[in-house]
Coordinates of C-alpha atoms in Angstrom, one line a residue:
Chain D
M1 CA 0.0 0.0 0.0
S2 CA 1.2 3.5 -0.8
I3 CA 0.0 7.0 -0.3
K4 CA 1.1 10.3 -1.7
V5 CA 2.1 13.1 0.8
V6 CA 2.0 16.7 -0.5
L7 CA 3.6 19.6 1.4
P8 CA 3.6 23.4 0.8
T9 CA 6.8 25.3 0.4
A10 CA 6.8 26.4 4.0
L11 CA 7.2 22.7 5.1
A12 CA 9.3 21.5 2.1
R13 CA 12.3 23.4 3.4
H14 CA 12.5 20.5 5.9
T15 CA 12.5 17.8 3.2
D16 CA 15.3 19.1 1.1
G17 CA 12.8 20.8 -1.1
Q18 CA 10.7 17.7 -1.8
K19 CA 7.0 18.9 -2.0
A20 CA 5.7 15.4 -2.6
F21 CA 6.8 11.9 -1.7
T22 CA 5.2 8.5 -1.2
S23 CA 4.7 6.7 2.1
D24 CA 3.3 3.4 3.4
A25 CA 1.9 4.9 6.6
K26 CA -1.5 3.4 7.5
N27 CA -2.9 6.4 9.3
L28 CA -2.0 9.9 10.5
P29 CA -0.2 8.9 13.7
G30 CA 1.8 6.5 11.5
L31 CA 2.7 9.2 9.0
I32 CA 3.9 11.6 11.8
A33 CA 6.0 8.8 13.2
E34 CA 7.4 8.2 9.7
F35 CA 8.4 11.9 9.4
G36 CA 10.5 11.3 12.5
E37 CA 12.5 8.6 10.7
K38 CA 12.7 10.1 7.2
F39 CA 12.7 13.9 7.9
P40 CA 13.6 14.7 11.5
A41 CA 13.5 18.4 10.8
L42 CA 10.0 18.2 9.4
A43 CA 8.9 16.1 12.4
E44 CA 10.3 18.7 14.7
N45 CA 8.5 21.4 12.7
V46 CA 5.0 19.9 12.6
K47 CA 4.8 18.3 16.0
D48 CA 4.0 20.1 19.3
E49 CA 5.6 19.4 22.7
N50 CA 3.2 16.4 23.2
G51 CA 4.2 14.8 19.9
K52 CA 0.9 15.7 18.3
L53 CA 0.5 17.5 15.0
R54 CA 0.5 21.2 15.7
K55 CA -3.0 22.8 15.9
F56 CA -2.0 25.3 13.2
I57 CA -1.8 22.5 10.5
N58 CA -4.8 21.3 8.6
V59 CA -4.7 17.8 7.1
Y60 CA -6.6 16.8 4.0
V61 CA -7.2 13.4 2.6
N62 CA -8.2 13.5 -1.1
D63 CA -9.6 17.1 -0.7
E64 CA -11.5 16.4 2.5
D65 CA -10.5 17.6 6.0
I66 CA -9.4 14.6 7.9
R67 CA -11.5 15.7 10.8
F68 CA -14.6 14.8 8.8
L69 CA -13.2 11.4 8.1
G70 CA -12.3 10.2 11.5
G71 CA -9.1 12.0 12.3
D72 CA -6.4 9.9 13.8
G73 CA -8.6 6.8 13.5
L74 CA -8.9 7.0 9.7
E75 CA -7.1 4.2 7.9
F76 CA -5.5 5.4 4.7
A77 CA -6.3 3.6 1.5
D78 CA -3.9 2.8 -1.4
G79 CA -3.5 5.8 -3.6
D80 CA -4.8 8.4 -1.1
E81 CA -3.3 11.8 -1.4
I82 CA -2.5 13.4 2.0
M83 CA -1.9 17.2 2.1
L84 CA -0.6 19.2 5.0
I85 CA -1.3 22.9 5.0
P86 CA -0.6 25.5 7.7
S87 CA -3.7 27.3 8.9
I88 CA -4.0 30.9 7.8
A89 CA -5.8 32.2 10.9
G90 CA -5.0 35.3 12.7
G91 CA -2.8 35.0 15.8
L92 CA -3.4 35.5 19.5
L93 CA -1.6 38.7 20.3
Chain I
M1 CA 9.9 42.8 -2.8
S2 CA 11.1 45.2 -0.2
E3 CA 10.7 45.5 3.5
S4 CA 8.8 48.4 4.9
S5 CA 11.0 51.1 6.5
C6 CA 8.3 51.7 9.0
T7 CA 9.2 50.5 12.5
V8 CA 6.0 51.3 14.3
Y9 CA 4.5 47.8 13.5
E10 CA 5.8 44.4 12.4
L11 CA 4.6 40.9 12.1
K12 CA 5.1 38.8 15.2
C13 CA 4.6 35.2 16.0
P14 CA 2.2 34.8 19.0
E15 CA 3.7 31.4 19.9
C16 CA 7.5 31.8 19.7
K17 CA 7.4 35.6 19.9
K18 CA 9.8 36.1 17.0
G19 CA 9.5 39.2 14.9
F20 CA 9.6 39.2 11.1
G21 CA 9.5 42.8 10.0
N22 CA 7.0 43.5 7.3
V23 CA 6.8 40.8 4.7
P24 CA 4.0 39.0 2.8
L25 CA 3.8 36.0 5.2
S26 CA 0.9 34.5 7.1
A27 CA 2.5 31.8 9.2
C28 CA 5.6 31.6 11.3
P29 CA 8.2 29.6 9.4
D30 CA 9.4 27.9 12.6
C31 CA 6.3 27.0 14.6
L32 CA 3.7 27.6 11.8
A33 CA 1.6 29.7 14.1
P34 CA -0.4 32.5 12.3
L35 CA 1.4 35.8 12.4
E36 CA -0.2 39.0 13.6
V37 CA 0.7 42.7 13.3
Q38 CA 1.9 44.2 16.5
Y39 CA 2.4 47.9 17.2
D40 CA 4.8 49.7 19.2
L41 CA 2.1 51.8 20.9
D42 CA 4.6 54.0 22.7
S43 CA 5.8 55.3 19.4
V44 CA 2.2 56.1 18.4
R45 CA 1.4 57.8 21.7
G46 CA 1.1 61.5 21.2
R47 CA 0.6 61.1 17.4
F48 CA -2.8 59.4 17.8
T49 CA -5.1 61.7 19.8
K50 CA -8.7 62.6 19.7
E51 CA -7.6 65.9 18.1
S52 CA -5.4 64.3 15.4
V53 CA -8.2 61.9 14.5
A54 CA -10.8 64.7 14.3
A55 CA -8.5 66.6 12.0
G56 CA -8.2 63.6 9.7
P57 CA -10.4 62.7 6.7
A58 CA -13.9 61.2 7.2
N59 CA -12.9 57.7 6.4
I60 CA -10.7 54.9 7.9
W61 CA -7.5 56.8 7.1
R62 CA -8.2 59.1 10.1
Y63 CA -6.8 56.1 12.1
K64 CA -3.8 55.5 9.9
E65 CA -1.4 55.8 12.8
L66 CA -2.8 52.5 14.1
L67 CA -3.0 50.8 10.7
P68 CA -0.2 48.8 9.0
I69 CA 0.2 51.2 6.0
P70 CA 3.6 51.4 4.4
E71 CA 5.4 54.6 4.8
G72 CA 4.8 56.9 1.9
H73 CA 1.5 55.2 0.8
Q74 CA -1.1 57.8 0.0
P75 CA -4.5 56.2 0.3
D76 CA -7.1 57.9 -2.0
L77 CA -10.2 55.7 -1.6
P78 CA -12.5 57.2 1.1
V79 CA -13.4 53.8 2.7
G80 CA -15.4 53.5 5.9
F81 CA -16.6 55.9 8.6
T82 CA -20.1 54.4 8.2
P83 CA -23.1 55.6 10.3
L84 CA -23.6 54.5 13.9
V85 CA -27.4 54.6 14.1
K86 CA -29.4 54.8 17.3
A87 CA -31.9 52.1 16.7
D88 CA -34.9 53.1 18.9
R89 CA -37.6 51.6 16.7
L90 CA -35.8 48.3 16.4
G91 CA -35.1 48.5 20.2
K92 CA -38.8 49.1 21.0
R93 CA -39.6 45.9 19.1
I94 CA -37.0 43.7 20.8
G95 CA -37.0 45.3 24.2
A96 CA -33.9 47.4 24.1
T97 CA -33.6 51.1 25.1
N98 CA -30.0 51.8 24.3
L99 CA -29.3 49.9 21.0
Y100 CA -27.1 51.1 18.1
V101 CA -26.6 49.7 14.7
K102 CA -23.2 50.1 13.1
N103 CA -24.2 50.2 9.4
D104 CA -21.5 48.9 7.1
A105 CA -24.2 48.0 4.6
V106 CA -23.3 51.4 3.2
C107 CA -19.5 51.1 3.3
F108 CA -17.7 52.5 0.3
P109 CA -17.0 51.3 -2.4
T110 CA -18.8 48.0 -2.5
L111 CA -21.3 48.1 0.4
S112 CA -19.7 45.8 3.0
F113 CA -17.1 46.0 5.8
K114 CA -14.7 44.1 3.6
D115 CA -13.9 47.4 1.9
R116 CA -11.9 48.2 5.1
V117 CA -9.8 45.1 5.1
V118 CA -9.1 45.2 1.4
A119 CA -8.0 48.9 1.5
V120 CA -5.3 47.9 4.0
A121 CA -4.3 44.7 2.3
L122 CA -4.0 46.2 -1.1
A123 CA -1.9 49.1 0.2
N124 CA 0.5 46.4 1.3
A125 CA 0.1 44.3 -1.9
Q126 CA 1.2 47.4 -3.9
H127 CA 4.1 48.0 -1.5
F128 CA 5.3 44.5 -1.8
G129 CA 5.3 44.7 -5.6
F130 CA 2.6 42.1 -6.4
D131 CA 1.2 42.5 -10.0
V132 CA -1.7 40.1 -9.4
V133 CA -3.8 40.0 -6.3
G134 CA -6.6 37.6 -5.3
C135 CA -8.7 36.2 -2.6
S136 CA -10.9 33.3 -1.6
S137 CA -14.3 34.8 -0.9
T138 CA -18.0 34.2 -0.1
G139 CA -18.8 37.3 -2.1
N140 CA -18.3 40.6 -0.3
L141 CA -14.5 40.2 -0.2
A142 CA -14.6 39.3 -3.9
N143 CA -16.6 42.5 -4.7
S144 CA -14.2 44.7 -2.8
V145 CA -10.9 43.2 -4.1
A146 CA -12.3 43.5 -7.7
A147 CA -13.2 47.2 -7.2
Q148 CA -10.2 48.4 -5.3
S149 CA -7.6 46.5 -7.3
T150 CA -8.9 48.2 -10.4
R151 CA -8.5 51.5 -8.7
L152 CA -4.9 50.7 -7.9
G153 CA -4.1 49.3 -11.3
L154 CA -3.5 45.8 -10.0
R155 CA -4.9 42.7 -11.8
A156 CA -7.2 40.4 -9.8
C157 CA -8.0 36.7 -9.8
I158 CA -10.8 35.8 -7.4
L159 CA -12.0 32.4 -6.4
V160 CA -15.5 31.8 -5.0
P161 CA -17.7 28.8 -4.2
S162 CA -19.7 27.9 -7.3
D163 CA -23.1 28.4 -5.7
L164 CA -22.6 32.1 -4.7
E165 CA -25.4 34.6 -5.0
P166 CA -25.7 35.9 -8.6
A167 CA -25.4 39.5 -7.5
K168 CA -22.1 38.9 -5.8
I169 CA -20.7 37.2 -8.9
L170 CA -21.8 40.1 -11.1
N171 CA -20.5 42.7 -8.7
T172 CA -17.1 41.1 -9.0
Q173 CA -17.0 40.6 -12.8
V174 CA -18.2 44.2 -13.6
Y175 CA -14.8 45.6 -12.4
G176 CA -13.0 43.4 -14.9
A177 CA -11.6 40.9 -12.4
K178 CA -11.0 37.3 -13.3
L179 CA -13.5 35.3 -11.4
V180 CA -13.2 31.5 -11.0
R181 CA -16.0 29.5 -9.5
I182 CA -14.8 26.5 -7.6
E183 CA -16.9 23.4 -7.1
G184 CA -17.1 23.2 -3.3
N185 CA -17.7 25.3 -0.3
Y186 CA -15.6 28.2 1.1
D187 CA -13.3 25.8 3.0
H188 CA -12.4 24.1 -0.3
V189 CA -11.8 27.4 -2.0
N190 CA -9.7 28.7 0.8
R191 CA -7.5 25.6 0.8
L192 CA -7.0 26.0 -3.0
C193 CA -6.0 29.6 -2.5
T194 CA -3.4 28.7 0.0
L195 CA -1.8 26.4 -2.6
I196 CA -2.1 29.0 -5.4
A197 CA -0.5 31.7 -3.3
D198 CA 2.3 29.3 -2.6
E199 CA 2.7 28.3 -6.3
Y200 CA 1.9 31.5 -8.3
K201 CA 3.4 34.2 -5.9
W202 CA 0.3 36.3 -6.1
G203 CA -0.8 38.6 -3.3
F204 CA -3.8 36.9 -1.8
V205 CA -5.4 39.4 0.6
N206 CA -6.7 36.8 3.0
V207 CA -3.8 34.3 2.7
N208 CA -0.2 35.7 2.4
L209 CA -1.4 39.3 3.2
R210 CA -3.7 38.2 5.9
P211 CA -2.0 39.8 8.9
Y212 CA -2.4 43.2 7.3
Y213 CA -5.8 42.5 5.9
A214 CA -7.2 41.6 9.3
E215 CA -6.0 44.8 10.8
G216 CA -8.4 46.7 8.6
S217 CA -11.2 45.3 10.7
K218 CA -10.0 47.3 13.7
T219 CA -11.4 50.5 12.1
V220 CA -15.0 49.2 12.9
G221 CA -14.0 49.3 16.6
Y222 CA -12.3 52.8 16.4
E223 CA -15.3 54.2 14.7
I224 CA -17.8 52.8 17.2
A225 CA -15.7 54.3 20.1
E226 CA -15.4 57.7 18.4
Q227 CA -19.0 57.8 17.3
L228 CA -20.1 57.1 20.9
G229 CA -18.1 60.1 22.0
W230 CA -14.9 58.3 22.7
R231 CA -16.4 55.7 25.0
L232 CA -16.8 52.0 24.8
P233 CA -20.2 50.2 24.7
D234 CA -21.3 47.6 27.2
N235 CA -21.9 45.0 24.5
I236 CA -20.9 44.2 20.9
V237 CA -23.0 41.8 18.8
C238 CA -20.9 40.8 15.8
P239 CA -21.5 38.3 12.9
M240 CA -18.9 35.6 12.7
A241 CA -17.7 33.8 9.6
G242 CA -13.9 33.2 10.0
G243 CA -14.0 34.8 13.4
S244 CA -11.6 37.6 12.8
L245 CA -13.7 40.7 12.9
I246 CA -15.0 40.2 16.5
R247 CA -11.4 39.8 17.7
K248 CA -10.2 42.8 15.9
I249 CA -12.9 45.1 17.3
K250 CA -11.7 44.0 20.7
K251 CA -8.1 44.7 19.7
A252 CA -9.2 48.2 18.6
F253 CA -10.8 48.9 22.0
A254 CA -7.7 47.6 23.8
E255 CA -5.4 49.9 21.8
L256 CA -7.6 52.9 22.5
V257 CA -7.5 52.1 26.2
A258 CA -3.8 51.6 26.2
L259 CA -3.3 55.0 24.5
G260 CA -5.6 56.6 27.1
I261 CA -8.1 57.7 24.4
V262 CA -11.1 55.9 26.1
E263 CA -11.7 54.9 29.6
D264 CA -11.3 51.2 30.3
K265 CA -14.4 49.2 31.0
P266 CA -15.5 45.6 30.6
V267 CA -17.1 45.1 27.2
K268 CA -18.9 41.8 26.5
F269 CA -18.6 40.4 23.0
F270 CA -21.4 38.3 21.5
G271 CA -21.0 36.3 18.3
A272 CA -23.8 35.7 15.8
Q273 CA -24.0 32.7 13.4
A274 CA -26.5 30.8 11.3
T275 CA -27.5 27.5 12.8
G276 CA -26.7 25.9 9.5
C277 CA -23.1 26.9 10.0
S278 CA -22.4 27.5 13.6
P279 CA -19.0 26.0 14.6
I280 CA -18.0 29.0 16.8
S281 CA -21.4 29.4 18.5
H282 CA -21.4 25.6 19.1
S283 CA -17.9 26.0 20.7
V284 CA -19.0 28.9 22.9
K285 CA -22.2 27.1 24.0
N286 CA -20.1 24.1 25.0
G287 CA -17.4 26.1 26.7
W288 CA -14.7 24.7 24.4
D289 CA -11.5 26.3 23.5
D290 CA -11.5 24.7 20.1
I291 CA -14.0 24.3 17.3
E292 CA -15.4 21.3 15.5
P293 CA -15.6 21.9 11.8
Q294 CA -19.1 21.7 10.2
R295 CA -20.4 21.3 6.6
P296 CA -22.3 24.6 6.0
N297 CA -26.0 24.5 5.0
T298 CA -27.5 28.0 5.4
I299 CA -28.8 30.9 3.3
A300 CA -26.3 33.1 5.1
R301 CA -23.6 32.2 2.6
S302 CA -21.3 35.0 3.6
L303 CA -21.0 33.4 7.0
A304 CA -20.8 29.9 5.7
I305 CA -17.3 28.9 6.8
G306 CA -17.4 25.5 8.3
N307 CA -13.8 25.5 9.5
P308 CA -13.2 29.1 10.6
A309 CA -9.6 30.1 10.7
D310 CA -10.0 32.3 13.8
G311 CA -12.7 30.2 15.3
P312 CA -10.9 28.8 18.3
A313 CA -9.4 32.3 19.2
A314 CA -12.9 33.9 18.7
S315 CA -14.5 31.3 20.9
K316 CA -12.0 31.8 23.7
M317 CA -12.1 35.6 23.4
I318 CA -15.9 35.7 23.7
Q319 CA -15.9 33.5 26.7
S320 CA -13.2 35.5 28.4
T321 CA -15.3 38.7 28.1
G322 CA -18.4 37.1 29.7
G323 CA -20.2 37.2 26.4
Y324 CA -22.0 34.5 24.5
A325 CA -22.6 33.2 21.0
E326 CA -26.0 32.4 19.5
D327 CA -27.2 31.1 16.2
V328 CA -30.5 31.4 14.3
S329 CA -32.4 29.4 11.7
D330 CA -32.8 30.5 8.1
V331 CA -36.4 31.5 8.8
E332 CA -35.2 33.7 11.6
I333 CA -32.6 35.2 9.4
V334 CA -35.1 36.4 6.8
S335 CA -37.3 37.8 9.7
G336 CA -34.2 39.6 11.0
I337 CA -33.6 41.2 7.5
Q338 CA -37.2 42.4 7.4
E339 CA -37.2 43.6 11.0
L340 CA -34.1 45.8 10.5
A341 CA -35.5 47.2 7.2
E342 CA -38.9 47.9 8.6
T343 CA -37.8 49.6 11.8
E344 CA -34.5 51.4 10.9
G345 CA -34.6 51.6 7.1
I346 CA -31.5 49.5 6.8
F347 CA -31.5 46.8 4.2
T348 CA -28.9 44.2 5.1
E349 CA -27.8 41.0 3.6
T350 CA -28.4 37.6 5.2
A351 CA -25.4 38.1 7.6
G352 CA -27.1 41.2 8.9
G353 CA -30.3 39.1 9.3
V354 CA -28.3 36.7 11.4
T355 CA -26.9 39.5 13.6
T356 CA -30.3 41.2 14.0
A357 CA -32.1 38.0 14.9
V358 CA -29.3 37.0 17.3
T359 CA -29.4 40.4 18.9
A360 CA -33.2 40.0 19.5
K361 CA -32.6 36.6 21.0
L362 CA -29.9 37.8 23.3
Y363 CA -32.3 40.5 24.7
A364 CA -35.2 38.0 24.9
D365 CA -33.1 35.5 26.8
G366 CA -31.8 38.2 29.2
R367 CA -28.2 37.8 28.2
I368 CA -28.1 41.5 27.4
G369 CA -29.9 43.8 29.8
K370 CA -32.6 46.1 28.4
D371 CA -30.8 49.4 29.2
E372 CA -27.2 48.3 28.4
L373 CA -25.4 50.2 25.6
T374 CA -25.2 47.7 22.9
V375 CA -23.9 47.9 19.3
S376 CA -25.1 45.4 16.7
V377 CA -22.6 45.3 13.8
I378 CA -24.2 45.1 10.3
T379 CA -21.6 44.1 7.7
G380 CA -23.2 44.0 4.3
N381 CA -25.9 45.3 2.0
G382 CA -29.1 43.5 1.2
L383 CA -29.1 44.3 -2.5
K384 CA -26.5 41.6 -2.9
T385 CA -28.6 38.8 -1.4
T386 CA -32.2 39.4 -2.5
D387 CA -32.8 35.8 -3.3
P388 CA -34.1 34.8 0.2
L389 CA -36.7 37.5 0.0
V390 CA -38.1 36.4 -3.4
G391 CA -41.8 35.5 -2.9
K392 CA -42.0 37.2 0.6
F393 CA -44.1 40.0 -0.7
A394 CA -47.4 39.9 -2.5
E395 CA -47.3 40.9 -6.1
E396 CA -50.4 43.1 -6.3
R397 CA -52.4 44.1 -9.4
A398 CA -51.4 47.2 -11.4
V399 CA -53.6 50.2 -10.8
K400 CA -54.9 52.5 -13.6
P401 CA -53.6 56.1 -13.3
R402 CA -56.8 57.5 -11.9
L403 CA -57.3 58.7 -8.3
A404 CA -60.6 56.8 -8.0
E405 CA -58.9 53.6 -9.0
F406 CA -56.1 54.3 -6.6
D407 CA -58.5 55.0 -3.8
A408 CA -60.4 51.8 -4.4
F409 CA -57.2 49.8 -4.5
L410 CA -56.0 51.3 -1.2
R411 CA -59.3 50.5 0.5
E412 CA -59.1 46.9 -0.6
S413 CA -55.4 46.3 0.1
D414 CA -54.5 48.6 3.1
A415 CA -57.2 51.0 4.3
S416 CA -55.1 51.8 7.4
L417 CA -52.9 54.0 5.2
I418 CA -55.9 56.4 4.7
T419 CA -55.4 58.5 7.8
G420 CA -56.0 62.1 8.8
V421 CA -58.8 62.4 6.3
A422 CA -62.4 61.8 7.2
E423 CA -64.1 59.0 5.4
E424 CA -66.6 61.3 3.7
E425 CA -63.8 63.6 2.5
V426 CA -62.0 60.7 0.9
E427 CA -65.2 59.7 -0.8
L428 CA -65.7 63.3 -2.0
V429 CA -62.2 63.7 -3.3
G430 CA -62.1 60.2 -4.8
G431 CA -65.6 60.7 -6.3
T432 CA -66.2 57.0 -6.4
K433 CA -69.5 56.9 -4.5

């Protein structure tokens, strides 16, 4: 099984410029764990102090927000495209 | 692209506290938190006074010392400074004695509060050297970017959900902007715009120019305070789509207090949403500090953002002020539009129907006290969203151009209009009997 992971420029600076790569992660927690092995700088960038994906990042699976699909519990299917995009909300100052 | 030489404000990361100067950037490159404009208020002190404001033009540029405007920029569009209307007739109907309506349904140039944010965003787009600007929009922002980019000589590419109201589409195209309808809701459009801004290097007002754009909303707060005689209200009722406006009004009040322009006092903030898209009100009602995204299904399309970017921050802010958030059905929204029009002569779009209906509900439920000084913020004009009102009014027969015919018609359709004239006299003048 293989999925395609897509990253914006802001995150690709931690993957040697790669904005897309394949993965065999089965779910989101698995994908984040894989980041730690393949791209330690990216893992550092996207995870918070509890090891969870930062709240400022939205995750889409085939154009749909992963939160509508079961979040961490969603099992990826072969050929899925997973996209990580930083949220563009205002800050908290 | 060049950095601004102005040192009064800069982009800051609210999480890691790093400063970034002035650049077209929405998120912190290190911790990905959304950036915000922060001012060095001490450097503004003495330059922003009641007198300096009063001497300024009758538009948002009277507050330019507290807006992120690049040095040397000469704004020429007289945006904002819309009426703050004492709404006694509406108040009488909903049990309020001290209610005001901030009427951005008449904001220049495109009849919504988005004209404010776009004016600030495009000043920066020009400064940063973007040739093409754009936005993701539920309609009002599209109208404003299209109009103002034309004025500044910038080309615009605007993306909207495909089911947008026809008037909002036409009001974008008429200015010559490229409009692209996207199959999906606003959240889909917004995500695509994030990718486009990344790829095409365009200036998206609500993506890579967002920190500047959002600051334009503060002018609603400055105007309310000034129009109340430099004092703060007890309550603000504000529509919420992405959740930014309500937070920026609070920021405006905080800056005025910090500069000693107004006296500090607790202001409660109340958010208004449509039940068919109410992630922020749902969050407030549950006491959460986060939001659960929803799939929008409401006639209030300008508020139909199921995953509001500033939703969590807005929810926390509302709760911290002791305010509340409420939502209303589509039927209540239409009633709210009619109620505001019939009582105050203000024709608002569906978002204003939401705000008016929610305001009434907050009074009815005792969340706002009858005599408290309350401002209900109306953000857009009803001419752009007439669809929900189609069929609401009887289409009456045409009357022949004769006084007798008119008199007969009035007697059969609304005799109560015939006042101040004795029945016999009407008959004599009309000559029908």
